[in-house]
Tab-separated table of C-alpha atoms in Angstrom:
chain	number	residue	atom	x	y	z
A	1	UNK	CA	126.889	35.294	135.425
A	2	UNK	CA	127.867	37.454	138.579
A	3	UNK	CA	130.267	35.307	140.714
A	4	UNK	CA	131.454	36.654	144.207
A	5	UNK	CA	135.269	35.244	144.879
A	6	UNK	CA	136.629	35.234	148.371
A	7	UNK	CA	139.218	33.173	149.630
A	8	UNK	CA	141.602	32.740	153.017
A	9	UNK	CA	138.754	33.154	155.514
A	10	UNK	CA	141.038	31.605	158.164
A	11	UNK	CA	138.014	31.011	160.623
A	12	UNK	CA	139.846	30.011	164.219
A	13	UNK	CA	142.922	32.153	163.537
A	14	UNK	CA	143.271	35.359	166.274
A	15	UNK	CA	145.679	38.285	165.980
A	16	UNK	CA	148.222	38.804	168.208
A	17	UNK	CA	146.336	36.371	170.865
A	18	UNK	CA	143.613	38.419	170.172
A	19	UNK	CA	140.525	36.031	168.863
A	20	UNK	CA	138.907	37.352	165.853
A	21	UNK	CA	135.512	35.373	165.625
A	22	UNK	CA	133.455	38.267	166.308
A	23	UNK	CA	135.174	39.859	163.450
A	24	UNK	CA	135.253	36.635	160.681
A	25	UNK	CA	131.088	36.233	162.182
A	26	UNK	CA	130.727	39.838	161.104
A	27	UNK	CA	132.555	39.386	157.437
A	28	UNK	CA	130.236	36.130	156.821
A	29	UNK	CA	127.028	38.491	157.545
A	30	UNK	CA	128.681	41.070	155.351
A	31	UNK	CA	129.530	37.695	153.059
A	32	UNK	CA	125.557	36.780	153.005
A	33	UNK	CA	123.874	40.430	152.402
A	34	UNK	CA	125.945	41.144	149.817
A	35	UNK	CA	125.096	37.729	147.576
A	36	UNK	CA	121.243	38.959	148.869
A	37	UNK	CA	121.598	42.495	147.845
A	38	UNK	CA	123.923	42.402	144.892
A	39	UNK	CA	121.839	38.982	143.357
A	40	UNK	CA	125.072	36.489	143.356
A	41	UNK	CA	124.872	33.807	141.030
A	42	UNK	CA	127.880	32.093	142.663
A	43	UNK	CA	130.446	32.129	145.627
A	44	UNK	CA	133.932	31.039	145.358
A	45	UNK	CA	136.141	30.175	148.127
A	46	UNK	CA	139.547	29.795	147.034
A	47	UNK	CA	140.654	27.844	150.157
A	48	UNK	CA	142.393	28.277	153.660
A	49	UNK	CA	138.721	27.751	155.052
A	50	UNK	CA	140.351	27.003	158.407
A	51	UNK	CA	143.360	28.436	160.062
A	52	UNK	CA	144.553	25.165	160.689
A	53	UNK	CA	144.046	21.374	159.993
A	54	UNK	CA	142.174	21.137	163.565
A	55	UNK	CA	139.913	23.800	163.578
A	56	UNK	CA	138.122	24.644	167.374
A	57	UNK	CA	134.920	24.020	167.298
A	58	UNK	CA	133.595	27.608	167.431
A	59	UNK	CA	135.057	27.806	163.834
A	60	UNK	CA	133.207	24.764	162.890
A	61	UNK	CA	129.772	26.083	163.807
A	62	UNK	CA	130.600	29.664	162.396
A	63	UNK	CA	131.559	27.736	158.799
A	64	UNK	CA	128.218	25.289	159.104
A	65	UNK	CA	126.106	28.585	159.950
A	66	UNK	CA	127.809	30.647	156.842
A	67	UNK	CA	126.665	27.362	154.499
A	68	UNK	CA	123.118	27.314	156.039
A	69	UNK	CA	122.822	31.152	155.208
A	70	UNK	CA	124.352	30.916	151.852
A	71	UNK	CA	122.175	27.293	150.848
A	72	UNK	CA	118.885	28.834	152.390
A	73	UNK	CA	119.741	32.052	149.524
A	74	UNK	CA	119.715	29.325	146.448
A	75	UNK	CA	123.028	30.162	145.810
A	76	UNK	CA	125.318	27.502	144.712
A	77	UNK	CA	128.988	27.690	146.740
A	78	UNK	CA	132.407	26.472	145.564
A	79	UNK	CA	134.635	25.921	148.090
A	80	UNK	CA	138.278	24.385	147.522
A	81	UNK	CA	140.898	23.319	150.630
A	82	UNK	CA	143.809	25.359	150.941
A	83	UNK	CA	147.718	24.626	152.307
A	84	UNK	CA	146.031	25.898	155.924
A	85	UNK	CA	142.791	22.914	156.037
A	86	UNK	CA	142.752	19.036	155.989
A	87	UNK	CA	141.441	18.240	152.655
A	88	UNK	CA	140.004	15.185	154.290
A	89	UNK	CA	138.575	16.718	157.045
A	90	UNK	CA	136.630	20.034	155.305
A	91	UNK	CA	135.803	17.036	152.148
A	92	UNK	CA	133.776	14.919	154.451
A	93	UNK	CA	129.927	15.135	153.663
A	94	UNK	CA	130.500	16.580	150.355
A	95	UNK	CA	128.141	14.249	148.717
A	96	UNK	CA	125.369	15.272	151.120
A	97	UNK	CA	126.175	19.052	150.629
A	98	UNK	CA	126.435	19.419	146.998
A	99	UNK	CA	122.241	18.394	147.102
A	100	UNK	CA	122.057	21.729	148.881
A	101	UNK	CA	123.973	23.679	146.219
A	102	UNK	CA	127.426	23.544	148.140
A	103	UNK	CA	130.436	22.389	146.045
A	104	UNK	CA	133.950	21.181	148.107
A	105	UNK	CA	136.508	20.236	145.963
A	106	UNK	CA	139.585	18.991	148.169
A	107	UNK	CA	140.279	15.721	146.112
A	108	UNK	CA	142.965	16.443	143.654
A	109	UNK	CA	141.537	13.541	141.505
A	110	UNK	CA	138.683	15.672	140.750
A	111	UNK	CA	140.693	18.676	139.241
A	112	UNK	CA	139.158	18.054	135.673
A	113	UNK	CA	135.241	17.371	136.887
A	114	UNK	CA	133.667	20.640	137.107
A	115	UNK	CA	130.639	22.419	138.890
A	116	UNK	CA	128.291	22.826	135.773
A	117	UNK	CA	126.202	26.230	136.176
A	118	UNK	CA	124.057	27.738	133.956
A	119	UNK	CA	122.377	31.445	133.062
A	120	UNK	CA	120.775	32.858	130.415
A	121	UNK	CA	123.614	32.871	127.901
A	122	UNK	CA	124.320	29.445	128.377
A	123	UNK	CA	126.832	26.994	130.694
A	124	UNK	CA	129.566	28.410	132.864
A	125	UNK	CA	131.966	25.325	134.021
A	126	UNK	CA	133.216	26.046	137.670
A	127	UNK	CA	136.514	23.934	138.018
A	128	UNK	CA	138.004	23.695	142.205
A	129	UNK	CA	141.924	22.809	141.847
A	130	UNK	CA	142.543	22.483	145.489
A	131	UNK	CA	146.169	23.534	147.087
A	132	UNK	CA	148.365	20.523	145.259
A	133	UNK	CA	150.957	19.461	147.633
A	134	UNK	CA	153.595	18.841	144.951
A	135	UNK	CA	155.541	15.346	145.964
A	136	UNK	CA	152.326	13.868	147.241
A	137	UNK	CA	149.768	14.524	144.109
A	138	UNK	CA	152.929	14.398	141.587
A	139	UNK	CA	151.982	10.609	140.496
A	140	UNK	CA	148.218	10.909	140.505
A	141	UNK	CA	148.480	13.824	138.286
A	142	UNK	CA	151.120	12.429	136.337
A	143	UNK	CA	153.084	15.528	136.495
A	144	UNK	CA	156.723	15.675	135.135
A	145	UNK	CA	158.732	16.177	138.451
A	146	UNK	CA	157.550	17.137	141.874
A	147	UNK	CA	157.239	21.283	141.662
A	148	UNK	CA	154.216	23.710	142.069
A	149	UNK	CA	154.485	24.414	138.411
A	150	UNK	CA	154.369	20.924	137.354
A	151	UNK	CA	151.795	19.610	139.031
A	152	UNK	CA	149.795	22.843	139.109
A	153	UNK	CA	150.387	22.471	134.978
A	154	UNK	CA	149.001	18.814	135.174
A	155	UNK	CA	146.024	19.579	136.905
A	156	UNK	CA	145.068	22.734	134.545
A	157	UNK	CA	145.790	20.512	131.646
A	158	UNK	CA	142.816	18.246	133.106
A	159	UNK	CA	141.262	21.163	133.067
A	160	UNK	CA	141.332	21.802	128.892
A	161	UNK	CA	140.811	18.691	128.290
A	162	UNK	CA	137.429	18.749	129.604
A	163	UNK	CA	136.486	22.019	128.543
A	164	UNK	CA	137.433	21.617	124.788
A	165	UNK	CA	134.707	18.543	125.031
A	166	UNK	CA	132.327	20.702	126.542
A	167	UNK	CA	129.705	22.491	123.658
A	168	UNK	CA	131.287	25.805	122.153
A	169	UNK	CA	130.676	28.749	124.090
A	170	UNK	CA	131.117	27.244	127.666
A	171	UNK	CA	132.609	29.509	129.612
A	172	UNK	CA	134.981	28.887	132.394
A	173	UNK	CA	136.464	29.234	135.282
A	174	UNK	CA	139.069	28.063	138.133
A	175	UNK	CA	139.711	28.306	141.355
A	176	UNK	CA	142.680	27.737	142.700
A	177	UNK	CA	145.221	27.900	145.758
A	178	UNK	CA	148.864	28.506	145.121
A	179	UNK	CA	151.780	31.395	144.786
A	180	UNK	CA	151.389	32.547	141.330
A	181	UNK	CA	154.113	35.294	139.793
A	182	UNK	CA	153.899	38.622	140.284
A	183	UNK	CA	151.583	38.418	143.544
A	184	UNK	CA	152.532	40.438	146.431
A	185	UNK	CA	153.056	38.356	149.672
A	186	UNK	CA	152.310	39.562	153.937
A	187	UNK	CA	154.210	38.050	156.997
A	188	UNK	CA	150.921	36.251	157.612
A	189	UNK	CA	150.945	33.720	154.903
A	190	UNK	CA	152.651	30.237	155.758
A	191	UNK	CA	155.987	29.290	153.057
A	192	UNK	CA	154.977	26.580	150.368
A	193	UNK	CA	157.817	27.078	148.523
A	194	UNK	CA	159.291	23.765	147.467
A	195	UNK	CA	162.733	23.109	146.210
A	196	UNK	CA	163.514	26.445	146.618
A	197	UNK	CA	160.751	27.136	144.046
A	198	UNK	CA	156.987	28.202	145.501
A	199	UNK	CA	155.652	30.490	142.463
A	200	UNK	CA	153.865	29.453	139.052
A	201	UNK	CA	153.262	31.384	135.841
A	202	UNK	CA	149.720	33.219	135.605
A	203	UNK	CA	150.561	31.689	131.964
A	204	UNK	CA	149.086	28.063	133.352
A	205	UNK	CA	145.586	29.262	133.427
A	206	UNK	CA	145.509	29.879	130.095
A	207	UNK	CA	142.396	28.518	128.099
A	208	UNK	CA	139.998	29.822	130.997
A	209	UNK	CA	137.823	32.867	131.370
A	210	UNK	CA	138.847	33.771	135.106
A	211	UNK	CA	140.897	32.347	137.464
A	212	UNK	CA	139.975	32.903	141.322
A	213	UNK	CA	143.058	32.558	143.300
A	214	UNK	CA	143.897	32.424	147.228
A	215	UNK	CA	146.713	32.159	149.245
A	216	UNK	CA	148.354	35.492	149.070
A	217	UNK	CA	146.501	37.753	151.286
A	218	UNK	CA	146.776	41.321	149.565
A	219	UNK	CA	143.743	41.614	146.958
A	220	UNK	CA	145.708	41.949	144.007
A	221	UNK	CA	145.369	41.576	139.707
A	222	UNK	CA	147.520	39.904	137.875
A	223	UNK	CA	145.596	40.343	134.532
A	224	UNK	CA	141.722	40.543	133.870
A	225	UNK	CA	141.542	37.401	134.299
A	226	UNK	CA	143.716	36.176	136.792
A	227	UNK	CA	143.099	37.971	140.420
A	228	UNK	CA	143.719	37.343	144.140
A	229	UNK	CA	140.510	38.248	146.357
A	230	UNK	CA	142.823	38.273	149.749
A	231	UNK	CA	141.934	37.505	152.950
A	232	UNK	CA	138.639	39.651	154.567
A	233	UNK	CA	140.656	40.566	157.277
A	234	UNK	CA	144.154	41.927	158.010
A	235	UNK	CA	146.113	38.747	159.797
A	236	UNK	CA	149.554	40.767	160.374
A	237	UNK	CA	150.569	44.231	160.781
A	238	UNK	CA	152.220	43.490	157.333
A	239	UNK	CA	148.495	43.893	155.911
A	240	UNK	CA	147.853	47.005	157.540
A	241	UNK	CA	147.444	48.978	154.411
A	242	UNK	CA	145.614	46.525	152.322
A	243	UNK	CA	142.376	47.399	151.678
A	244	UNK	CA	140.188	44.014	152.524
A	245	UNK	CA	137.679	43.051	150.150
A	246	UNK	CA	136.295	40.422	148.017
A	247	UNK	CA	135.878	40.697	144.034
A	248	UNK	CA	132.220	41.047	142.320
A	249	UNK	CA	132.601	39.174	138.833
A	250	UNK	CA	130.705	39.675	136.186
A	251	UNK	CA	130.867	37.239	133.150
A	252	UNK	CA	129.733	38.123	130.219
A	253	UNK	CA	128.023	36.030	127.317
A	254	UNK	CA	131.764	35.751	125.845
A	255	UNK	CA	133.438	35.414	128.862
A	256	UNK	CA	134.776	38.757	129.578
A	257	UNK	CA	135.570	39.632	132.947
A	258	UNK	CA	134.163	42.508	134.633
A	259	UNK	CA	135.287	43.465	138.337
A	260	UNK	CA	134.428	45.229	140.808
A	261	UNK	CA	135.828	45.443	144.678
A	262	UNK	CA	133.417	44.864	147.524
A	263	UNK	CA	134.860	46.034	150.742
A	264	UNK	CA	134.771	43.827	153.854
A	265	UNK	CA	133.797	45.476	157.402
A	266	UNK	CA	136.965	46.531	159.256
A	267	UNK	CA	136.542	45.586	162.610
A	268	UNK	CA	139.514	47.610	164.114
A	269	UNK	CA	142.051	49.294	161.909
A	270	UNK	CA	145.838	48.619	162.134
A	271	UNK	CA	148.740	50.817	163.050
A	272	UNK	CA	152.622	50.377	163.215
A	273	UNK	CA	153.997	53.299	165.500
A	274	UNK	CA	157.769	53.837	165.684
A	275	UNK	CA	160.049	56.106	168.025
A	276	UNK	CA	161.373	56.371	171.096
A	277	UNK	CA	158.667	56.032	174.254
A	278	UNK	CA	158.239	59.139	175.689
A	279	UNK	CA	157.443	60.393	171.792
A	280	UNK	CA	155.020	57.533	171.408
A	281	UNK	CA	153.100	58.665	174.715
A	282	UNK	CA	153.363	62.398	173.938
A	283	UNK	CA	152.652	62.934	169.709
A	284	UNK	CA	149.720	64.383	169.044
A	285	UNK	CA	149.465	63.437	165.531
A	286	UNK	CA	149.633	58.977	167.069
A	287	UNK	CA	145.694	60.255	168.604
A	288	UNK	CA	144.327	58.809	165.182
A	289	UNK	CA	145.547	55.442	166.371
A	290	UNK	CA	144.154	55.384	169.786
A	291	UNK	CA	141.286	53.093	168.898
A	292	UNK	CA	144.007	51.010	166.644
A	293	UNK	CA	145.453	47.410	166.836
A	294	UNK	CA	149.193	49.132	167.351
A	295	UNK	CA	152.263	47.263	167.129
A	296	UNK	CA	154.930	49.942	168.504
A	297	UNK	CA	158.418	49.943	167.526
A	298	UNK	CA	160.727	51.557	170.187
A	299	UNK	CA	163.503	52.654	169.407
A	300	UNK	CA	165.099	53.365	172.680
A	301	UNK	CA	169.246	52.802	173.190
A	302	UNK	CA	168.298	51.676	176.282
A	303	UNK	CA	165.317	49.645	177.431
A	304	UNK	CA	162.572	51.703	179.089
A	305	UNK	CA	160.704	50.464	182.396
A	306	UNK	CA	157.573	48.949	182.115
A	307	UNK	CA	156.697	50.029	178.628
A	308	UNK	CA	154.029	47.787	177.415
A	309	UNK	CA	152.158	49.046	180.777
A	310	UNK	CA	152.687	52.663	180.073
A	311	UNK	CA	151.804	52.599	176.024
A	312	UNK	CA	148.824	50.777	176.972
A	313	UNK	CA	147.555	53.476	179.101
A	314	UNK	CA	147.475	55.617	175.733
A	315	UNK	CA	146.852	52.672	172.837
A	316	UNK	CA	144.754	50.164	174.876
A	317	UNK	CA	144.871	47.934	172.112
A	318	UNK	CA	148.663	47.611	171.614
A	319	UNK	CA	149.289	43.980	170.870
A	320	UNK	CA	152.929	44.034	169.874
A	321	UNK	CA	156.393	45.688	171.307
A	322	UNK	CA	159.319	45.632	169.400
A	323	UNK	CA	162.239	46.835	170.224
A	324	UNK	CA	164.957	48.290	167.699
A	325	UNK	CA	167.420	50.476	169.441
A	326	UNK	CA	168.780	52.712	167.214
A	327	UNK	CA	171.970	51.370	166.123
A	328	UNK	CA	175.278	52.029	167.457
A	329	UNK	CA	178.936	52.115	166.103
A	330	UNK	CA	179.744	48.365	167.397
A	331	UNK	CA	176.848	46.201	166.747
A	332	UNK	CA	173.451	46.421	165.657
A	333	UNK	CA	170.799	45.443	168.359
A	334	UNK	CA	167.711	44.422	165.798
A	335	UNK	CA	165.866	41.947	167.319
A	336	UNK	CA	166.131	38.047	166.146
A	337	UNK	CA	162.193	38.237	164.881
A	338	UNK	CA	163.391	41.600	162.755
A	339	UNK	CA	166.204	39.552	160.397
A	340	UNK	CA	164.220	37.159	160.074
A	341	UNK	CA	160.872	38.671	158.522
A	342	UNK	CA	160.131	37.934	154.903
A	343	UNK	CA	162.905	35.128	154.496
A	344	UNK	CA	161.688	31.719	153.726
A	345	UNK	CA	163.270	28.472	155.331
A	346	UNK	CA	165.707	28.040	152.461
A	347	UNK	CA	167.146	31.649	153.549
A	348	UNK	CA	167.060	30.836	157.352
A	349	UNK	CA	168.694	27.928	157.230
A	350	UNK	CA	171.417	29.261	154.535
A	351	UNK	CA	171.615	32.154	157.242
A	352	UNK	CA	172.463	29.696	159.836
A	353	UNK	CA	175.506	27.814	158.259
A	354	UNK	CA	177.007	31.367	157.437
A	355	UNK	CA	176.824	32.415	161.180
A	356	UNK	CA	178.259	29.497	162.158
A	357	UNK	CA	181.079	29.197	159.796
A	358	UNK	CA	182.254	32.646	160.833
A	359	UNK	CA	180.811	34.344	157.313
A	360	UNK	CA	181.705	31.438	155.113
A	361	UNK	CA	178.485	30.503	153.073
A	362	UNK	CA	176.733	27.084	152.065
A	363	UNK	CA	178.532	25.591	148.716
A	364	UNK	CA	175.669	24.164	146.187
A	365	UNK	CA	176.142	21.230	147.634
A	366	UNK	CA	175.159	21.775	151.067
A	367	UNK	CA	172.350	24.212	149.796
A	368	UNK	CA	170.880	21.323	147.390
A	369	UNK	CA	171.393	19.278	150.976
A	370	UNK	CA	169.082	21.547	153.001
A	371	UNK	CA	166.546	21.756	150.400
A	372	UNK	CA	166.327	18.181	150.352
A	373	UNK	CA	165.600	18.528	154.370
A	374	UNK	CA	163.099	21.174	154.251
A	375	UNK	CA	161.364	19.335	151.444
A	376	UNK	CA	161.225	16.384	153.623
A	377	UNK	CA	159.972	17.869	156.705
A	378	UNK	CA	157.607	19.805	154.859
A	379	UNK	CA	155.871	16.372	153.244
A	380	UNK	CA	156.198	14.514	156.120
A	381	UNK	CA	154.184	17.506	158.011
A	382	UNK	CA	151.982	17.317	155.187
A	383	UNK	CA	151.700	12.859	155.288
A	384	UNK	CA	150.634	13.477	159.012
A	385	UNK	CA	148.390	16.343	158.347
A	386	UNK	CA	146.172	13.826	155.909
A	387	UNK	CA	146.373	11.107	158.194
A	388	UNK	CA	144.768	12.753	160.778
């Protein structure tokens, strides 16, 4: 069976106020012609459909086009919701769409019931595990204690279960939405870490054949069997040497996995430029990135006038200014956005206390106390996101 996995299409989300729906419209024809051209058997969609819980409506009609195109091919979809979508809200006329070959799983309660598909070797079972919000699925999954591990754990053991009374030689596979170890993360993915913990073991999806991840946005293998498609586009300069693409999976009559990258169009490369301004205008070698989404670093002691202005006349697609003087003898002058890249919440916050405290740092107690409050906030976020 050849299976094509994508995952974190983001549709709504722009770059740097920049609004990429030309660009995701452009992946989803690349998305199409390649399950013509290539013969695709199956598309995955391992979740973050949406940017956000409220999409704008020029996302919604780009996503109903996409599942026209891909239902008018024959070609059954799976789609599961991700940390960034409203399971409720991307779930709603499921019933109607699966008569039209397209599969949304976004009800946790449905981990174990999977997609049954078929080819000439016999049945491939398609199971959608969407993004388990630990403390609010714990109970209905009847997982040990409220952690990605657990309850991811509970919902793959749904997952056996159902397989081992499925006829020998079904083959199978997941999809699923979470922070598994050894995956690579960008600046662009939003922190589901809870209680201090956000990764699981690639050990849980044991017992399948493949297991079609999303979340992290670098395409990435953890094993054969275990991959991250990545997002089709680059959402931060953090991404700005990934190579964008989706994976081509071919399952063979005893399961084994064979992959195979399919690049997505690149609608404008990326480019991170560093120096002081007068280099940035005047370097030959920065030509190349002209024509480039540039994020320039300057590195000025002293502020330069007008700057954005005056590197825009050379890189008119500069969409981010940093500044990071070069450092003197009394105090460093990195800006507040600079420390606090690549720390999680748990960090910040730990951060904070320290500043304030003149250097002295959180005891256990008062760490366990602000994981406690991050946890909160993040369910009750995550209460009103459903409600909505």
């Amino acid at each position: 069976m050849r299976i094509l996995h994508t995952s974190d299409w983001h549709l709504g989300r722009s770059f740097h106020r920049v609004s990429l729906l030309t660009a995701q419209r452009a992946f989803l024809d690349h998305l199409v012609e390649t399950v013509r051209t290539r013969e695709i058997d199956a598309v995955l969609v391992s979740g973050d459909v949406y940017d956000r819980a409220v999409p704008p409506l020029a996302a919604v009609e780009l996503f109903d086009d996409a599942l026209h195109r891909l239902a008018g091919l024959g070609v059954p979809t799976v789609m599961i919701s991700g940390n960034h979508d409203s399971a409720r809200r991307l779930g709603v006329g499921s019933g109607l769409m699966r008569r039209a070959g397209i599969h949304l799983r976004t009800d946790p309660a449905d981990c174990g019931t999977p997609v049954l598909l078929a080819d000439g070797h016999g049945p491939v079972a398609l199971y959608g595990l969407p993004y388990l919000e630990p403390a609010m699925v714990r109970d209905e999954l009847g997982a040990g204690r409220a952690t990605h591990a657990e309850v991811l754990g509970a919902a793959m053991d749904r997952v056996r279960a159902d397989l081992a009374g499925r006829p020998a030689g079904t083959r199978s596979v997941v999809l699923a939405h979470a922070f598994v170890t050894g995956g690579t993360v960008s600046d662009s993915e939003r922190d589901i870490s809870v209680g201090g913990v956000a990764a699981v073991p690639a050990a849980v999806f044991d017992g399948v054949d493949y297991a079609a991840l999303g979340h992290l946005h670098g395409c990435q293998t953890l094993s054969d069997r275990v991959r991250y498609s990545g997002s089709p586009l680059a959402y931060s300069f953090s991404e700005a040497g990934h190579r964008k693409s989706s994976w081509l999976i071919d399952l063979d009559a005893a399961g084994a996995v064979h992959a195979e990258r399919i690049d997505c169009p690149v609608p404008r490369p990326l480019a991170r430029i560093r120096g002081p301004l007068e280099d940035l205008l005047a370097d030959p070698a920065l030509g190349a990135h002209e024509q480039a989404w540039v994020e320039a670093t300057l590195t000025d002691t002293a502020r330069p006038p007008e700057p954005m202005a005056r590197l825009g006349k050379r890189f008119p697609h500069l969409v981010s200014l940093v500044f990071d003087p070069d450092e003197g003898p009394a105090r460093s002058l990195a800006s507040y956005a600079q420390r606090l890249r690549g720390r999680g919440d748990q960090e910040i916050a730990e951060d904070f206390v320290a500043h304030v405290r003149s250097g002295r740092a959180a005891d256990e107690a008062e760490r366990a106390e602000l994981r406690s409050a991050i946890d909160e906030v993040r369910l009750d976020d995550a209460v009103h996101e459903v409600a909505r």
